[in-house]
């Protein structure tokens, strides 16, 4: 039982050794028979270290427990969970079918919802019960197979939240819904009978086009990134709306670690799309743009072309853009072009601090850095790409 391990000595060991190397800790203590669960204690030290940004608000509580290392890796980022809770609002009856570490369950409950958290693994269920109690978050916990739990009851919910397990029996990562557990594509009838609104959290590698074919009544696809790294595809389903009349919307957003939205790009499936205009001459271009990871996932180049007529694309395979005028609300990194680098001024980058980005260029960023002998930079960038099929280097300064 987990509870028996959570002694005062256990927590003192974690606090006293939080800055120690865990491999050395294990070697030091494994033969000394300390009166604590050594493996579990070392797991806490490792997980707290790895999650110091991802779950900073939760691990402020010294009593917070990670049942396994895998549970910390699979847990939602606290900012992503906050986004989930804002979509749900408050005052709803919510079923979380795959609770795991319970970051989503606890965040949604804390926002003022009645949450039932279902978790098939007994150890994880016990840890969630402990963590919710230690954080004073009201939560109903069911240690059960969530599909059987939902199928056997008549309870109706306002929202069902589900994050299907993305590992197969050999612990290999999988991405398509049909390979995940449970397979949500086969549960749509069950969902429809128990809740009007469904939120499905999926891998950032999910095939968006196939998902639109596999799932009915999709109201919105949210592509969620944290500080430029795509974290998930979130599918929002509404069974109250006519499936045939529903035109899905798309939201590509990038947030910081606290859940503040830095950029948001929204469009609907039937929005007008223009053919991108390809760049042929850089001489008049003053600004360079790189879409954030969420926008890259959706690749709405026709929508961007429609909304920003002055925007020009470098090439079909580059996915970076330029314009002669500043586009303040572009959903991604915005750069001011300093100059085009030719063979004569390449030597100026020896020892110069600059970030290097390679997009459809013959060399990788690391290879180019080594060739130029450049240092790591902060606000200045060197974009390596192609223009008119020829390699080009563009020195830029970051605006945002």
mmCIF file of C-alpha atoms in Angstrom:
data_model
loop_
_atom_site.group_PDB
_atom_site.id
_atom_site.type_symbol
_atom_site.label_atom_id
_atom_site.label_comp_id
_atom_site.label_asym_id
_atom_site.label_seq_id
_atom_site.Cartn_x
_atom_site.Cartn_y
_atom_site.Cartn_z
ATOM 1 C CA UNK A 1 0.000 0.000 0.000
ATOM 2 C CA UNK A 2 1.281 3.448 -0.934
ATOM 3 C CA UNK A 3 0.003 5.042 2.263
ATOM 4 C CA UNK A 4 2.332 2.915 4.416
ATOM 5 C CA UNK A 5 5.363 4.350 2.601
ATOM 6 C CA UNK A 6 4.443 8.000 3.186
ATOM 7 C CA UNK A 7 6.135 8.445 6.550
ATOM 8 C CA UNK A 8 7.840 11.483 8.031
ATOM 9 C CA UNK A 9 11.241 9.863 7.397
ATOM 10 C CA UNK A 10 10.249 9.287 3.773
ATOM 11 C CA UNK A 11 9.497 12.974 3.189
ATOM 12 C CA UNK A 12 12.596 14.049 5.139
ATOM 13 C CA UNK A 13 14.771 11.841 2.916
ATOM 14 C CA UNK A 14 13.341 13.498 -0.200
ATOM 15 C CA UNK A 15 13.861 16.989 1.207
ATOM 16 C CA UNK A 16 17.387 16.264 2.450
ATOM 17 C CA UNK A 17 18.524 14.714 -0.852
ATOM 18 C CA UNK A 18 16.611 16.755 -3.427
ATOM 19 C CA UNK A 19 19.828 18.086 -4.990
ATOM 20 C CA UNK A 20 21.744 14.804 -4.993
ATOM 21 C CA UNK A 21 22.380 12.626 -8.046
ATOM 22 C CA UNK A 22 19.835 9.808 -7.863
ATOM 23 C CA UNK A 23 22.203 7.140 -9.218
ATOM 24 C CA UNK A 24 24.668 7.920 -6.449
ATOM 25 C CA UNK A 25 21.873 8.015 -3.876
ATOM 26 C CA UNK A 26 20.732 4.547 -4.821
ATOM 27 C CA UNK A 27 24.255 3.115 -4.607
ATOM 28 C CA UNK A 28 24.798 4.836 -1.272
ATOM 29 C CA UNK A 29 21.614 3.630 0.411
ATOM 30 C CA UNK A 30 20.605 0.352 -1.246
ATOM 31 C CA UNK A 31 22.573 -1.841 1.217
ATOM 32 C CA UNK A 32 21.849 0.233 4.312
ATOM 33 C CA UNK A 33 18.209 -0.853 4.614
ATOM 34 C CA UNK A 34 16.793 2.583 5.403
ATOM 35 C CA UNK A 35 13.370 2.526 7.033
ATOM 36 C CA UNK A 36 11.789 4.042 3.937
ATOM 37 C CA UNK A 37 10.687 2.880 0.487
ATOM 38 C CA UNK A 38 13.968 3.827 -1.215
ATOM 39 C CA UNK A 39 12.833 3.213 -4.799
ATOM 40 C CA UNK A 40 9.721 5.354 -4.317
ATOM 41 C CA UNK A 41 11.707 8.118 -2.593
ATOM 42 C CA UNK A 42 14.254 8.284 -5.417
ATOM 43 C CA UNK A 43 11.380 8.327 -7.915
ATOM 44 C CA UNK A 44 10.068 11.453 -6.169
ATOM 45 C CA UNK A 45 13.425 13.208 -6.402
ATOM 46 C CA UNK A 46 13.785 12.386 -10.117
ATOM 47 C CA UNK A 47 10.203 13.328 -11.004
ATOM 48 C CA UNK A 48 10.261 16.582 -9.047
ATOM 49 C CA UNK A 49 13.472 17.558 -10.798
ATOM 50 C CA UNK A 50 12.096 16.785 -14.268
ATOM 51 C CA UNK A 51 8.736 18.453 -13.581
ATOM 52 C CA UNK A 52 9.970 21.610 -11.886
ATOM 53 C CA UNK A 53 8.413 23.734 -14.672
ATOM 54 C CA UNK A 54 5.791 21.381 -16.027
ATOM 55 C CA UNK A 55 4.063 20.867 -12.664
ATOM 56 C CA UNK A 56 5.502 23.663 -10.531
ATOM 57 C CA UNK A 57 2.159 24.572 -8.931
ATOM 58 C CA UNK A 58 1.524 20.976 -7.846
ATOM 59 C CA UNK A 59 4.951 20.133 -6.485
ATOM 60 C CA UNK A 60 4.967 23.234 -4.306
ATOM 61 C CA UNK A 61 3.109 20.878 -1.993
ATOM 62 C CA UNK A 62 5.812 18.670 -0.394
ATOM 63 C CA UNK A 63 3.235 15.883 0.103
ATOM 64 C CA UNK A 64 2.588 15.516 -3.655
ATOM 65 C CA UNK A 65 3.446 11.980 -4.802
ATOM 66 C CA UNK A 66 4.417 10.507 -8.173
ATOM 67 C CA UNK A 67 3.456 6.793 -8.240
ATOM 68 C CA UNK A 68 5.866 6.047 -11.135
ATOM 69 C CA UNK A 69 8.278 7.914 -13.380
ATOM 70 C CA UNK A 70 6.081 7.110 -16.389
ATOM 71 C CA UNK A 71 3.126 8.842 -14.745
ATOM 72 C CA UNK A 72 5.116 12.082 -14.575
ATOM 73 C CA UNK A 73 6.137 11.789 -18.239
ATOM 74 C CA UNK A 74 2.572 11.143 -19.391
ATOM 75 C CA UNK A 75 0.965 13.838 -17.230
ATOM 76 C CA UNK A 76 -0.431 16.978 -18.836
ATOM 77 C CA UNK A 77 1.530 20.180 -18.465
ATOM 78 C CA UNK A 78 -0.204 22.332 -15.838
ATOM 79 C CA UNK A 79 -0.777 25.109 -18.414
ATOM 80 C CA UNK A 80 -2.425 22.658 -20.817
ATOM 81 C CA UNK A 81 -4.676 21.362 -18.020
ATOM 82 C CA UNK A 82 -5.642 24.925 -17.204
ATOM 83 C CA UNK A 83 -6.644 25.391 -20.846
ATOM 84 C CA UNK A 84 -8.780 22.239 -20.642
ATOM 85 C CA UNK A 85 -10.522 23.543 -17.532
ATOM 86 C CA UNK A 86 -11.244 26.913 -19.164
ATOM 87 C CA UNK A 87 -12.896 25.152 -22.100
ATOM 88 C CA UNK A 88 -15.139 23.258 -19.678
ATOM 89 C CA UNK A 89 -15.904 26.251 -17.468
ATOM 90 C CA UNK A 90 -17.464 25.562 -14.078
ATOM 91 C CA UNK A 91 -20.511 23.866 -12.640
ATOM 92 C CA UNK A 92 -20.324 20.792 -14.905
ATOM 93 C CA UNK A 93 -20.404 17.089 -14.106
ATOM 94 C CA UNK A 94 -17.231 15.720 -15.694
ATOM 95 C CA UNK A 95 -15.894 12.200 -16.186
ATOM 96 C CA UNK A 96 -12.148 11.846 -16.711
ATOM 97 C CA UNK A 97 -11.852 8.360 -18.191
ATOM 98 C CA UNK A 98 -8.050 8.096 -18.025
ATOM 99 C CA UNK A 99 -6.959 10.031 -14.964
ATOM 100 C CA UNK A 100 -3.340 8.847 -14.591
ATOM 101 C CA UNK A 101 -1.488 11.283 -12.340
ATOM 102 C CA UNK A 102 -4.700 13.331 -12.268
ATOM 103 C CA UNK A 103 -3.401 16.767 -13.281
ATOM 104 C CA UNK A 104 -6.400 17.313 -15.571
ATOM 105 C CA UNK A 105 -8.898 15.885 -13.068
ATOM 106 C CA UNK A 106 -7.636 18.062 -10.219
ATOM 107 C CA UNK A 107 -7.371 21.221 -12.349
ATOM 108 C CA UNK A 108 -10.900 20.797 -13.726
ATOM 109 C CA UNK A 109 -12.261 20.072 -10.242
ATOM 110 C CA UNK A 110 -10.434 23.061 -8.770
ATOM 111 C CA UNK A 111 -12.180 25.269 -11.349
ATOM 112 C CA UNK A 112 -15.534 24.412 -9.758
ATOM 113 C CA UNK A 113 -16.685 21.209 -11.468
ATOM 114 C CA UNK A 114 -17.865 17.876 -10.082
ATOM 115 C CA UNK A 115 -15.252 15.451 -11.379
ATOM 116 C CA UNK A 116 -15.234 11.665 -11.385
ATOM 117 C CA UNK A 117 -11.725 10.435 -12.114
ATOM 118 C CA UNK A 118 -11.444 6.895 -13.457
ATOM 119 C CA UNK A 119 -8.083 5.107 -13.284
ATOM 120 C CA UNK A 120 -7.534 1.418 -13.997
ATOM 121 C CA UNK A 121 -4.195 1.185 -12.162
ATOM 122 C CA UNK A 122 -4.604 0.768 -8.414
ATOM 123 C CA UNK A 123 -1.314 2.443 -7.463
ATOM 124 C CA UNK A 124 -2.082 5.507 -9.593
ATOM 125 C CA UNK A 125 -5.589 5.641 -8.164
ATOM 126 C CA UNK A 126 -4.213 5.572 -4.626
ATOM 127 C CA UNK A 127 -1.678 8.299 -5.440
ATOM 128 C CA UNK A 128 -4.410 10.457 -6.975
ATOM 129 C CA UNK A 129 -6.581 10.038 -3.890
ATOM 130 C CA UNK A 130 -3.656 11.080 -1.692
ATOM 131 C CA UNK A 131 -2.701 14.057 -3.865
ATOM 132 C CA UNK A 132 -6.244 15.378 -4.188
ATOM 133 C CA UNK A 133 -6.699 15.179 -0.414
ATOM 134 C CA UNK A 134 -3.341 16.856 0.293
ATOM 135 C CA UNK A 135 -4.275 19.688 -2.099
ATOM 136 C CA UNK A 136 -7.801 19.936 -0.673
ATOM 137 C CA UNK A 137 -9.387 19.256 -4.057
ATOM 138 C CA UNK A 138 -12.747 17.412 -3.981
ATOM 139 C CA UNK A 139 -12.632 14.459 -6.363
ATOM 140 C CA UNK A 140 -14.562 11.224 -6.813
ATOM 141 C CA UNK A 141 -12.116 8.455 -7.723
ATOM 142 C CA UNK A 142 -13.049 5.157 -9.347
ATOM 143 C CA UNK A 143 -10.335 2.507 -9.671
ATOM 144 C CA UNK A 144 -11.827 0.677 -12.635
ATOM 145 C CA UNK A 145 -11.762 0.088 -16.359
ATOM 146 C CA UNK A 146 -13.412 3.325 -17.506
ATOM 147 C CA UNK A 147 -15.130 1.791 -20.548
ATOM 148 C CA UNK A 148 -16.746 -0.877 -18.374
ATOM 149 C CA UNK A 149 -17.547 1.739 -15.731
ATOM 150 C CA UNK A 150 -19.290 3.971 -18.273
ATOM 151 C CA UNK A 151 -21.042 1.058 -20.026
ATOM 152 C CA UNK A 152 -22.436 -0.450 -16.839
ATOM 153 C CA UNK A 153 -24.020 2.725 -15.480
ATOM 154 C CA UNK A 154 -26.749 5.149 -16.475
ATOM 155 C CA UNK A 155 -25.024 8.267 -15.159
ATOM 156 C CA UNK A 156 -25.070 11.234 -17.497
ATOM 157 C CA UNK A 157 -22.272 13.760 -17.598
ATOM 158 C CA UNK A 158 -21.953 17.217 -19.090
ATOM 159 C CA UNK A 159 -18.442 16.503 -20.339
ATOM 160 C CA UNK A 160 -16.326 13.397 -20.861
ATOM 161 C CA UNK A 161 -12.573 13.972 -20.937
ATOM 162 C CA UNK A 162 -10.288 11.218 -22.211
ATOM 163 C CA UNK A 163 -6.574 10.914 -22.883
ATOM 164 C CA UNK A 164 -6.098 7.464 -24.460
ATOM 165 C CA UNK A 165 -2.896 5.631 -23.499
ATOM 166 C CA UNK A 166 -0.352 6.040 -26.282
ATOM 167 C CA UNK A 167 1.826 3.008 -25.613
ATOM 168 C CA UNK A 168 1.284 -0.553 -26.821
ATOM 169 C CA UNK A 169 1.887 -3.760 -24.856
ATOM 170 C CA UNK A 170 5.643 -3.496 -25.429
ATOM 171 C CA UNK A 171 5.619 0.155 -24.225
ATOM 172 C CA UNK A 172 6.295 1.418 -27.740
ATOM 173 C CA UNK A 173 4.771 4.827 -28.499
ATOM 174 C CA UNK A 174 1.712 4.864 -30.779
ATOM 175 C CA UNK A 175 -0.206 7.817 -32.188
ATOM 176 C CA UNK A 176 -3.261 6.743 -34.179
ATOM 177 C CA UNK A 177 -6.496 6.380 -32.206
ATOM 178 C CA UNK A 178 -7.040 2.806 -33.351
ATOM 179 C CA UNK A 179 -3.712 1.837 -31.740
ATOM 180 C CA UNK A 180 -4.373 3.634 -28.435
ATOM 181 C CA UNK A 181 -6.192 2.331 -25.369
ATOM 182 C CA UNK A 182 -9.084 2.758 -25.348
ATOM 183 C CA UNK A 183 -9.815 3.228 -29.049
ATOM 184 C CA UNK A 184 -12.076 6.289 -29.036
ATOM 185 C CA UNK A 185 -13.214 5.700 -32.622
ATOM 186 C CA UNK A 186 -15.087 2.595 -31.440
ATOM 187 C CA UNK A 187 -16.624 4.376 -28.426
ATOM 188 C CA UNK A 188 -18.535 7.158 -30.152
ATOM 189 C CA UNK A 189 -21.953 5.576 -29.609
ATOM 190 C CA UNK A 190 -21.132 5.088 -25.910
ATOM 191 C CA UNK A 191 -19.956 8.688 -25.585
ATOM 192 C CA UNK A 192 -23.080 10.012 -27.272
ATOM 193 C CA UNK A 193 -25.304 8.143 -24.788
ATOM 194 C CA UNK A 194 -23.558 9.565 -21.734
ATOM 195 C CA UNK A 195 -22.485 13.147 -22.514
ATOM 196 C CA UNK A 196 -23.150 15.888 -25.086
ATOM 197 C CA UNK A 197 -19.593 17.211 -24.966
ATOM 198 C CA UNK A 198 -16.388 15.199 -25.378
ATOM 199 C CA UNK A 199 -12.783 16.360 -25.081
ATOM 200 C CA UNK A 200 -10.180 13.955 -26.466
ATOM 201 C CA UNK A 201 -6.515 14.640 -25.819
ATOM 202 C CA UNK A 202 -4.221 13.201 -28.485
ATOM 203 C CA UNK A 203 -0.595 13.090 -29.536
ATOM 204 C CA UNK A 204 0.868 16.134 -31.330
ATOM 205 C CA UNK A 205 1.773 13.650 -34.083
ATOM 206 C CA UNK A 206 -1.867 12.738 -34.711
ATOM 207 C CA UNK A 207 -2.955 12.827 -38.363
ATOM 208 C CA UNK A 208 -5.464 15.699 -38.412
ATOM 209 C CA UNK A 209 -6.974 14.801 -41.794
ATOM 210 C CA UNK A 210 -7.616 11.209 -40.729
ATOM 211 C CA UNK A 211 -9.086 12.359 -37.410
ATOM 212 C CA UNK A 212 -11.678 14.472 -39.220
ATOM 213 C CA UNK A 213 -12.748 11.286 -41.020
ATOM 214 C CA UNK A 214 -12.641 8.996 -37.954
ATOM 215 C CA UNK A 215 -14.649 11.095 -35.488
ATOM 216 C CA UNK A 216 -18.125 12.591 -35.845
ATOM 217 C CA UNK A 217 -19.448 15.942 -34.613
ATOM 218 C CA UNK A 218 -16.053 17.581 -34.260
ATOM 219 C CA UNK A 219 -16.671 21.181 -33.305
ATOM 220 C CA UNK A 220 -13.074 22.328 -32.917
ATOM 221 C CA UNK A 221 -9.505 21.046 -33.146
ATOM 222 C CA UNK A 222 -7.155 22.773 -30.743
ATOM 223 C CA UNK A 223 -3.422 22.479 -31.441
ATOM 224 C CA UNK A 224 -1.768 23.400 -28.148
ATOM 225 C CA UNK A 225 1.876 24.421 -27.718
ATOM 226 C CA UNK A 226 3.904 25.526 -24.712
ATOM 227 C CA UNK A 227 6.785 27.921 -25.427
ATOM 228 C CA UNK A 228 7.010 26.805 -29.031
ATOM 229 C CA UNK A 229 6.740 23.050 -28.411
ATOM 230 C CA UNK A 230 3.561 21.330 -29.614
ATOM 231 C CA UNK A 231 2.071 19.365 -26.708
ATOM 232 C CA UNK A 232 -1.220 17.969 -27.983
ATOM 233 C CA UNK A 233 -4.054 17.880 -30.437
ATOM 234 C CA UNK A 234 -7.281 18.386 -28.482
ATOM 235 C CA UNK A 235 -10.496 17.316 -30.185
ATOM 236 C CA UNK A 236 -13.676 19.026 -29.007
ATOM 237 C CA UNK A 237 -16.889 17.167 -29.901
ATOM 238 C CA UNK A 238 -20.444 18.502 -29.534
ATOM 239 C CA UNK A 239 -23.256 15.977 -29.983
ATOM 240 C CA UNK A 240 -25.916 18.697 -29.595
ATOM 241 C CA UNK A 241 -25.110 20.047 -33.041
ATOM 242 C CA UNK A 242 -26.167 18.604 -36.377
ATOM 243 C CA UNK A 243 -23.246 16.581 -37.708
ATOM 244 C CA UNK A 244 -24.034 17.413 -41.344
ATOM 245 C CA UNK A 245 -24.247 21.153 -40.659
ATOM 246 C CA UNK A 246 -21.105 21.295 -38.537
ATOM 247 C CA UNK A 247 -18.037 22.953 -40.053
ATOM 248 C CA UNK A 248 -15.087 22.360 -37.716
ATOM 249 C CA UNK A 249 -13.046 25.263 -36.478
ATOM 250 C CA UNK A 250 -9.321 25.189 -35.742
ATOM 251 C CA UNK A 251 -7.320 26.930 -33.031
ATOM 252 C CA UNK A 252 -3.521 26.996 -33.073
ATOM 253 C CA UNK A 253 -2.217 28.470 -29.834
ATOM 254 C CA UNK A 254 1.063 28.894 -28.026
ATOM 255 C CA UNK A 255 1.146 29.463 -24.248
ATOM 256 C CA UNK A 256 3.713 30.115 -21.549
ATOM 257 C CA UNK A 257 4.269 27.905 -18.484
ATOM 258 C CA UNK A 258 1.539 29.730 -16.550
ATOM 259 C CA UNK A 259 -1.098 29.193 -19.250
ATOM 260 C CA UNK A 260 -1.080 32.712 -20.710
ATOM 261 C CA UNK A 261 -1.789 32.599 -24.440
ATOM 262 C CA UNK A 262 1.043 34.251 -26.379
ATOM 263 C CA UNK A 263 -0.341 33.719 -29.890
ATOM 264 C CA UNK A 264 -3.678 32.388 -31.153
ATOM 265 C CA UNK A 265 -4.624 31.695 -34.759
ATOM 266 C CA UNK A 266 -8.218 30.636 -35.473
ATOM 267 C CA UNK A 267 -10.029 29.678 -38.654
ATOM 268 C CA UNK A 268 -12.940 27.552 -39.844
ATOM 269 C CA UNK A 269 -12.814 24.630 -42.218
ATOM 270 C CA UNK A 270 -14.780 26.380 -44.969
ATOM 271 C CA UNK A 271 -12.896 29.698 -44.795
ATOM 272 C CA UNK A 272 -11.668 31.203 -48.051
ATOM 273 C CA UNK A 273 -8.147 30.157 -48.983
ATOM 274 C CA UNK A 274 -5.875 31.889 -51.467
ATOM 275 C CA UNK A 275 -2.908 30.325 -53.191
ATOM 276 C CA UNK A 276 0.321 31.396 -51.434
ATOM 277 C CA UNK A 277 2.419 33.941 -53.306
ATOM 278 C CA UNK A 278 6.004 32.709 -53.559
ATOM 279 C CA UNK A 279 8.897 35.022 -52.919
ATOM 280 C CA UNK A 280 11.299 35.691 -55.794
ATOM 281 C CA UNK A 281 13.177 38.773 -54.567
ATOM 282 C CA UNK A 282 14.276 39.589 -51.007
ATOM 283 C CA UNK A 283 15.566 43.091 -51.684
ATOM 284 C CA UNK A 284 12.324 44.847 -50.689
ATOM 285 C CA UNK A 285 11.460 42.541 -47.798
ATOM 286 C CA UNK A 286 11.897 43.990 -44.332
ATOM 287 C CA UNK A 287 10.497 41.197 -42.174
ATOM 288 C CA UNK A 288 10.762 37.431 -41.883
ATOM 289 C CA UNK A 289 8.198 35.173 -40.165
ATOM 290 C CA UNK A 290 8.287 31.621 -38.851
ATOM 291 C CA UNK A 291 4.927 30.094 -37.800
ATOM 292 C CA UNK A 292 4.752 28.618 -34.309
ATOM 293 C CA UNK A 293 4.615 24.841 -33.824
ATOM 294 C CA UNK A 294 0.805 24.716 -33.628
ATOM 295 C CA UNK A 295 0.393 26.570 -36.919
ATOM 296 C CA UNK A 296 3.042 24.349 -38.508
ATOM 297 C CA UNK A 297 0.943 21.340 -37.503
ATOM 298 C CA UNK A 298 -2.116 22.642 -39.358
ATOM 299 C CA UNK A 299 -0.221 24.229 -42.287
ATOM 300 C CA UNK A 300 -2.973 26.766 -43.104
ATOM 301 C CA UNK A 301 -0.915 28.459 -45.786
ATOM 302 C CA UNK A 302 -3.960 29.332 -47.893
ATOM 303 C CA UNK A 303 -5.631 30.996 -44.894
ATOM 304 C CA UNK A 304 -2.488 33.009 -44.146
ATOM 305 C CA UNK A 305 -2.327 34.080 -47.795
ATOM 306 C CA UNK A 306 -5.955 35.216 -47.629
ATOM 307 C CA UNK A 307 -5.610 37.188 -44.395
ATOM 308 C CA UNK A 308 -2.198 38.736 -45.069
ATOM 309 C CA UNK A 309 -1.963 39.714 -48.758
ATOM 310 C CA UNK A 310 1.529 41.160 -48.308
ATOM 311 C CA UNK A 311 2.882 37.852 -46.988
ATOM 312 C CA UNK A 312 5.091 35.856 -49.349
ATOM 313 C CA UNK A 313 6.270 32.277 -48.879
ATOM 314 C CA UNK A 314 9.913 31.352 -49.424
ATOM 315 C CA UNK A 315 9.124 28.065 -51.106
ATOM 316 C CA UNK A 316 6.868 25.034 -51.042
ATOM 317 C CA UNK A 317 9.166 23.198 -48.611
ATOM 318 C CA UNK A 318 10.474 26.042 -46.445
ATOM 319 C CA UNK A 319 7.349 27.145 -44.529
ATOM 320 C CA UNK A 320 8.807 30.526 -43.656
ATOM 321 C CA UNK A 321 7.555 33.867 -44.942
ATOM 322 C CA UNK A 322 8.563 37.453 -45.631
ATOM 323 C CA UNK A 323 6.809 40.778 -46.147
ATOM 324 C CA UNK A 324 7.692 44.381 -46.898
ATOM 325 C CA UNK A 325 5.522 45.646 -44.021
ATOM 326 C CA UNK A 326 5.269 44.514 -40.405
ATOM 327 C CA UNK A 327 2.465 42.049 -39.594
ATOM 328 C CA UNK A 328 2.110 42.476 -35.830
ATOM 329 C CA UNK A 329 -0.385 39.682 -35.254
ATOM 330 C CA UNK A 330 1.441 36.961 -37.190
ATOM 331 C CA UNK A 331 1.105 33.690 -35.221
ATOM 332 C CA UNK A 332 4.742 32.904 -34.615
ATOM 333 C CA UNK A 333 8.227 34.361 -34.501
ATOM 334 C CA UNK A 334 8.600 37.799 -36.094
ATOM 335 C CA UNK A 335 12.042 38.926 -37.302
ATOM 336 C CA UNK A 336 13.388 42.133 -38.772
ATOM 337 C CA UNK A 337 15.736 41.410 -41.666
ATOM 338 C CA UNK A 338 19.168 42.983 -41.170
ATOM 339 C CA UNK A 339 20.869 41.828 -44.367
ATOM 340 C CA UNK A 340 21.417 38.980 -46.779
ATOM 341 C CA UNK A 341 24.702 37.203 -46.114
ATOM 342 C CA UNK A 342 27.011 36.573 -49.070
ATOM 343 C CA UNK A 343 30.362 34.791 -49.246
ATOM 344 C CA UNK A 344 32.258 37.982 -48.342
ATOM 345 C CA UNK A 345 30.560 38.651 -45.010
ATOM 346 C CA UNK A 346 30.197 35.054 -43.804
ATOM 347 C CA UNK A 347 33.518 35.463 -41.965
ATOM 348 C CA UNK A 348 31.914 38.084 -39.712
ATOM 349 C CA UNK A 349 30.046 35.316 -37.868
ATOM 350 C CA UNK A 350 33.204 33.714 -36.475
ATOM 351 C CA UNK A 351 32.691 33.860 -32.708
ATOM 352 C CA UNK A 352 29.516 35.927 -33.223
ATOM 353 C CA UNK A 353 26.507 35.074 -30.997
ATOM 354 C CA UNK A 354 23.601 34.132 -33.244
ATOM 355 C CA UNK A 355 20.805 31.542 -33.322
ATOM 356 C CA UNK A 356 20.783 29.450 -36.483
ATOM 357 C CA UNK A 357 17.619 28.058 -38.083
ATOM 358 C CA UNK A 358 17.859 25.749 -41.096
ATOM 359 C CA UNK A 359 14.776 25.307 -43.275
ATOM 360 C CA UNK A 360 15.194 23.390 -46.533
ATOM 361 C CA UNK A 361 18.915 24.241 -46.594
ATOM 362 C CA UNK A 362 21.763 21.879 -47.616
ATOM 363 C CA UNK A 363 23.277 21.983 -44.094
ATOM 364 C CA UNK A 364 21.689 21.454 -40.695
ATOM 365 C CA UNK A 365 21.828 24.256 -38.127
ATOM 366 C CA UNK A 366 24.621 22.455 -36.223
ATOM 367 C CA UNK A 367 26.643 21.867 -39.387
ATOM 368 C CA UNK A 368 26.303 25.511 -40.409
ATOM 369 C CA UNK A 369 27.254 26.752 -36.934
ATOM 370 C CA UNK A 370 30.401 24.638 -37.056
ATOM 371 C CA UNK A 371 31.232 25.882 -40.555
ATOM 372 C CA UNK A 372 30.806 29.535 -39.512
ATOM 373 C CA UNK A 373 32.365 29.035 -36.033
ATOM 374 C CA UNK A 374 29.432 31.027 -34.609
ATOM 375 C CA UNK A 375 28.436 31.073 -30.937
ATOM 376 C CA UNK A 376 24.947 30.506 -29.480
ATOM 377 C CA UNK A 377 22.928 33.713 -29.581
ATOM 378 C CA UNK A 378 19.904 35.316 -27.992
ATOM 379 C CA UNK A 379 17.993 37.891 -30.066
ATOM 380 C CA UNK A 380 19.789 37.655 -33.411
ATOM 381 C CA UNK A 381 19.101 34.858 -35.885
ATOM 382 C CA UNK A 382 20.590 33.478 -39.043
ATOM 383 C CA UNK A 383 17.957 31.822 -41.228
ATOM 384 C CA UNK A 384 19.311 29.322 -43.715
ATOM 385 C CA UNK A 385 16.833 28.459 -46.460
ATOM 386 C CA UNK A 386 16.358 28.555 -50.237
ATOM 387 C CA UNK A 387 15.202 31.315 -52.536
ATOM 388 C CA UNK A 388 14.508 30.486 -56.177
ATOM 389 C CA UNK A 389 15.989 27.031 -55.439
ATOM 390 C CA UNK A 390 19.311 28.602 -54.365
ATOM 391 C CA UNK A 391 20.662 28.496 -50.777
ATOM 392 C CA UNK A 392 20.432 31.815 -48.944
ATOM 393 C CA UNK A 393 21.448 33.088 -45.491
ATOM 394 C CA UNK A 394 19.407 35.866 -43.873
ATOM 395 C CA UNK A 395 20.620 37.750 -40.798
ATOM 396 C CA UNK A 396 17.684 38.867 -38.633
ATOM 397 C CA UNK A 397 16.844 40.415 -35.284
ATOM 398 C CA UNK A 398 13.916 39.096 -33.266
ATOM 399 C CA UNK A 399 10.972 41.452 -32.759
ATOM 400 C CA UNK A 400 8.777 38.835 -31.014
#
